Coordinates of C-alpha atoms (C1' of nucleotides) in Angstrom, one line a residue:
Chain R
M907 CA 24.4 40.4 51.7
E908 CA 24.8 39.1 47.5
S909 CA 24.1 35.3 47.5
R910 CA 24.6 34.7 43.6
L911 CA 24.3 31.1 43.0
P912 CA 27.5 29.4 41.7
A913 CA 28.5 28.1 38.4
G914 CA 27.2 24.2 40.1
F915 CA 23.8 24.8 40.7
F916 CA 23.5 26.0 36.6
Q917 CA 26.0 23.3 35.7
R918 CA 23.8 20.3 35.9
N919 CA 21.3 18.7 33.7
V920 CA 18.8 21.4 32.1
L921 CA 15.3 19.8 33.7
E922 CA 17.5 19.9 37.4
V923 CA 17.8 23.1 37.3
A924 CA 14.2 24.9 36.0
P925 CA 12.6 23.6 38.9
E926 CA 14.8 24.8 40.9
L927 CA 15.5 28.0 39.3
L928 CA 11.2 29.0 40.5
G929 CA 11.5 31.5 44.1
K930 CA 15.1 32.2 43.1
I931 CA 15.5 36.2 42.9
L932 CA 16.5 37.6 39.6
V933 CA 18.5 41.2 40.3
R934 CA 18.5 43.8 37.8
Q935 CA 20.8 46.3 38.3
F936 CA 20.5 49.5 36.2
D937 CA 22.7 51.4 38.1
D938 CA 24.5 52.3 41.1
C939 CA 21.3 53.1 43.0
K940 CA 18.5 51.5 41.4
Q941 CA 18.5 48.0 41.6
K942 CA 14.9 45.6 41.3
K943 CA 14.8 42.1 42.5
Y944 CA 12.0 39.7 40.7
V945 CA 11.2 35.8 42.7
I946 CA 11.0 33.6 39.1
T947 CA 7.6 32.6 38.7
E948 CA 7.7 30.5 35.8
V949 CA 10.3 28.6 33.8
E950 CA 10.6 26.7 30.5
A951 CA 13.3 23.9 29.8
Y952 CA 15.1 23.6 26.8
S953 CA 17.1 20.6 26.1
G954 CA 19.8 20.0 23.7
D955 CA 19.6 16.3 23.8
G956 CA 17.6 16.2 21.0
D957 CA 14.4 18.6 21.9
L958 CA 13.4 19.7 18.2
A959 CA 11.9 22.8 20.5
C960 CA 15.1 23.4 20.7
H961 CA 16.2 26.6 19.2
A962 CA 20.6 24.7 19.2
S963 CA 18.4 21.2 17.8
K964 CA 19.3 22.1 14.8
G965 CA 23.2 22.4 15.4
K966 CA 25.5 25.2 16.9
T967 CA 24.3 28.9 14.1
P968 CA 25.6 31.9 15.5
R969 CA 22.5 32.6 17.5
T970 CA 22.4 29.3 19.5
E971 CA 26.5 29.3 20.2
V972 CA 25.8 30.4 23.9
M973 CA 23.8 27.7 24.5
F974 CA 26.6 25.4 23.9
R975 CA 28.9 27.2 26.6
E976 CA 28.9 26.5 29.9
G977 CA 25.6 27.2 32.4
G978 CA 25.4 30.6 34.2
L979 CA 25.6 32.8 30.9
V980 CA 22.4 34.8 29.3
Y981 CA 21.0 34.0 26.0
V982 CA 18.9 36.9 24.7
Y983 CA 16.9 36.5 21.6
L984 CA 14.1 38.6 19.4
V985 CA 11.3 37.0 18.8
Y986 CA 9.0 38.4 15.8
G987 CA 10.9 41.7 15.6
I988 CA 9.2 42.3 19.0
H989 CA 10.4 40.4 22.5
W990 CA 13.6 40.2 24.5
L991 CA 13.0 36.9 26.4
L992 CA 15.4 35.8 28.2
N993 CA 16.9 32.6 28.7
I994 CA 19.4 30.9 31.4
V995 CA 22.4 28.9 29.4
T996 CA 22.6 25.5 31.9
G997 CA 25.3 22.2 31.8
K998 CA 28.2 22.0 31.1
E999 CA 30.4 23.1 27.8
G1000 CA 29.0 21.0 24.9
D1001 CA 25.8 20.2 26.6
A1002 CA 23.5 22.7 24.6
S1003 CA 20.1 23.5 26.6
A1004 CA 18.7 26.5 28.3
V1005 CA 15.5 27.4 31.4
L1006 CA 13.6 30.5 29.4
I1007 CA 11.8 32.3 32.1
R1008 CA 8.7 32.8 31.1
G1009 CA 7.5 34.7 34.2
L1010 CA 8.5 36.8 37.2
E1011 CA 6.4 38.0 40.4
G1012 CA 3.9 40.5 38.9
I1013 CA 5.0 39.5 35.3
E1014 CA 3.6 37.1 33.7
G1015 CA 4.6 36.3 29.8
P1016 CA 8.3 36.0 28.3
G1017 CA 8.2 39.4 26.2
R1018 CA 7.3 41.7 29.5
V1019 CA 10.0 40.0 31.5
G1020 CA 12.1 40.7 28.9
K1021 CA 10.6 44.6 28.7
A1022 CA 11.1 45.0 32.2
L1023 CA 14.3 44.6 32.5
C1024 CA 15.2 46.6 29.0
L1025 CA 16.6 43.3 27.7
D1026 CA 18.7 43.7 24.6
K1027 CA 21.1 42.1 22.0
S1028 CA 23.8 43.4 24.6
F1029 CA 23.1 40.6 27.3
Y1030 CA 24.2 38.1 24.8
G1031 CA 26.5 35.5 26.7
E1032 CA 26.5 37.7 29.8
N1033 CA 28.2 35.5 32.7
L1034 CA 25.7 35.5 35.9
F1035 CA 28.3 35.7 38.4
K1036 CA 30.7 38.5 37.1
S1037 CA 27.7 40.9 35.8
N1038 CA 27.2 44.1 37.7
R1039 CA 24.4 44.6 35.6
I1040 CA 22.2 40.9 35.9
W1041 CA 22.4 38.1 38.0
I1042 CA 20.4 35.5 40.5
E1043 CA 20.8 35.1 44.2
N1044 CA 19.7 32.1 46.5
S1045 CA 16.1 31.6 48.5
E1046 CA 16.1 29.4 51.0
K1047 CA 12.4 29.2 50.4
K1048 CA 10.9 26.7 49.9
V1049 CA 8.5 26.2 47.1
E1050 CA 5.4 24.1 45.5
F1051 CA 5.1 24.3 41.5
T1052 CA 3.3 22.1 39.0
I1053 CA 3.5 21.1 35.6
S1054 CA 2.2 21.2 31.8
P1055 CA 3.5 21.0 28.4
R1056 CA 5.6 23.8 27.0
I1057 CA 3.9 26.9 25.1
G1058 CA 3.9 28.0 21.9
I1059 CA 6.5 25.4 20.4
N1060 CA 3.8 23.2 18.2
Y1061 CA 6.0 23.0 15.2
A1062 CA 7.8 21.0 17.3
G1063 CA 5.5 18.1 16.3
E1064 CA 5.8 15.2 19.2
P1065 CA 6.9 13.7 21.1
W1066 CA 8.2 17.1 22.1
V1067 CA 5.0 19.5 22.5
S1068 CA 4.3 17.0 25.6
K1069 CA 6.9 16.8 27.4
P1070 CA 5.3 18.8 30.6
W1071 CA 8.5 20.8 31.1
R1072 CA 7.3 23.7 31.8
Y1073 CA 7.7 24.8 35.7
L1074 CA 5.0 26.6 37.5
L1075 CA 4.7 28.7 41.3
I1076 CA 2.4 28.1 43.3
S1077 CA 2.9 31.1 45.3
P1078 CA 1.0 31.2 48.6
K1079 CA -1.7 33.4 49.6
Chain J
dC57 C1' 20.3 37.4 -2.6
dG58 C1' 15.5 36.3 -1.1
dC59 C1' 11.8 34.9 1.7
dA60 C1' 9.2 32.4 5.5
dA61 C1' 8.3 31.8 9.8
dG62 C1' 9.0 33.0 14.6
dA63 C1' 10.1 29.7 23.0
dT64 C1' 4.8 36.7 21.6
dT65 C1' 1.4 40.5 23.0
dG66 C1' -1.7 43.8 22.1
dG67 C1' -5.7 45.8 19.7
dC68 C1' -9.3 45.9 16.7
Chain C
dC1261 C1' -8.5 37.4 14.7
dC1262 C1' -4.7 39.4 13.3
dA1263 C1' -1.1 43.0 12.7
dA1264 C1' 3.5 44.5 14.5
dT1265 C1' 8.5 44.4 13.1
dC1266 C1' 12.8 42.5 11.6
dT1267 C1' 16.4 38.6 13.0
dT1268 C1' 17.6 34.6 11.3
dG1269 C1' 18.8 30.7 8.7
dC1270 C1' 18.0 28.1 4.6
dG1271 C1' 17.0 27.8 0.0
dT1272 C1' 18.0 29.2 -4.8

DNA sequence: CGCAAGATTGGC
DNA sequence: CCAATCTTGCGT
């Protein structure tokens, strides 16, 4: 029984959505028979509200355009010409925010996430409610998490570099 | 049109 | 510690 997270889940403030994504199930379907499911274990929030670490902070460009759209869409981009990073757009239309998926169960690191899911440019703007190859399912499981500053955004400077907008799942042993 | 830098990773 | 590898955004 499939239970995708509804639009209302994503179309809220990114700081509410990000921690709640921990423990949820990311599903990647490769074809009719091959499907992989991963528990989301690490995320970071990027706010449209002035956050200089957010790609959309300098305005709408062809690359960041999708972040301005309604929550529940996929924002992927290539870093260092090598790794595809997966983000989930949040908020309402016009609100440029997104959640970076930094880690899944058994997969640590945003670049590795993109590699494991075989992401590429074609996922840009993918709709998580309609897609037949990637979506997120609900989980009733209660989770605990820790927070820390975000990684790899020193260029953004204060106060953004110190914002505790990275969320890590504490997995029961 | 040229160029510097990047939400990273893996190898030396 | 540093190269890989290529797209993006901004300056000229």
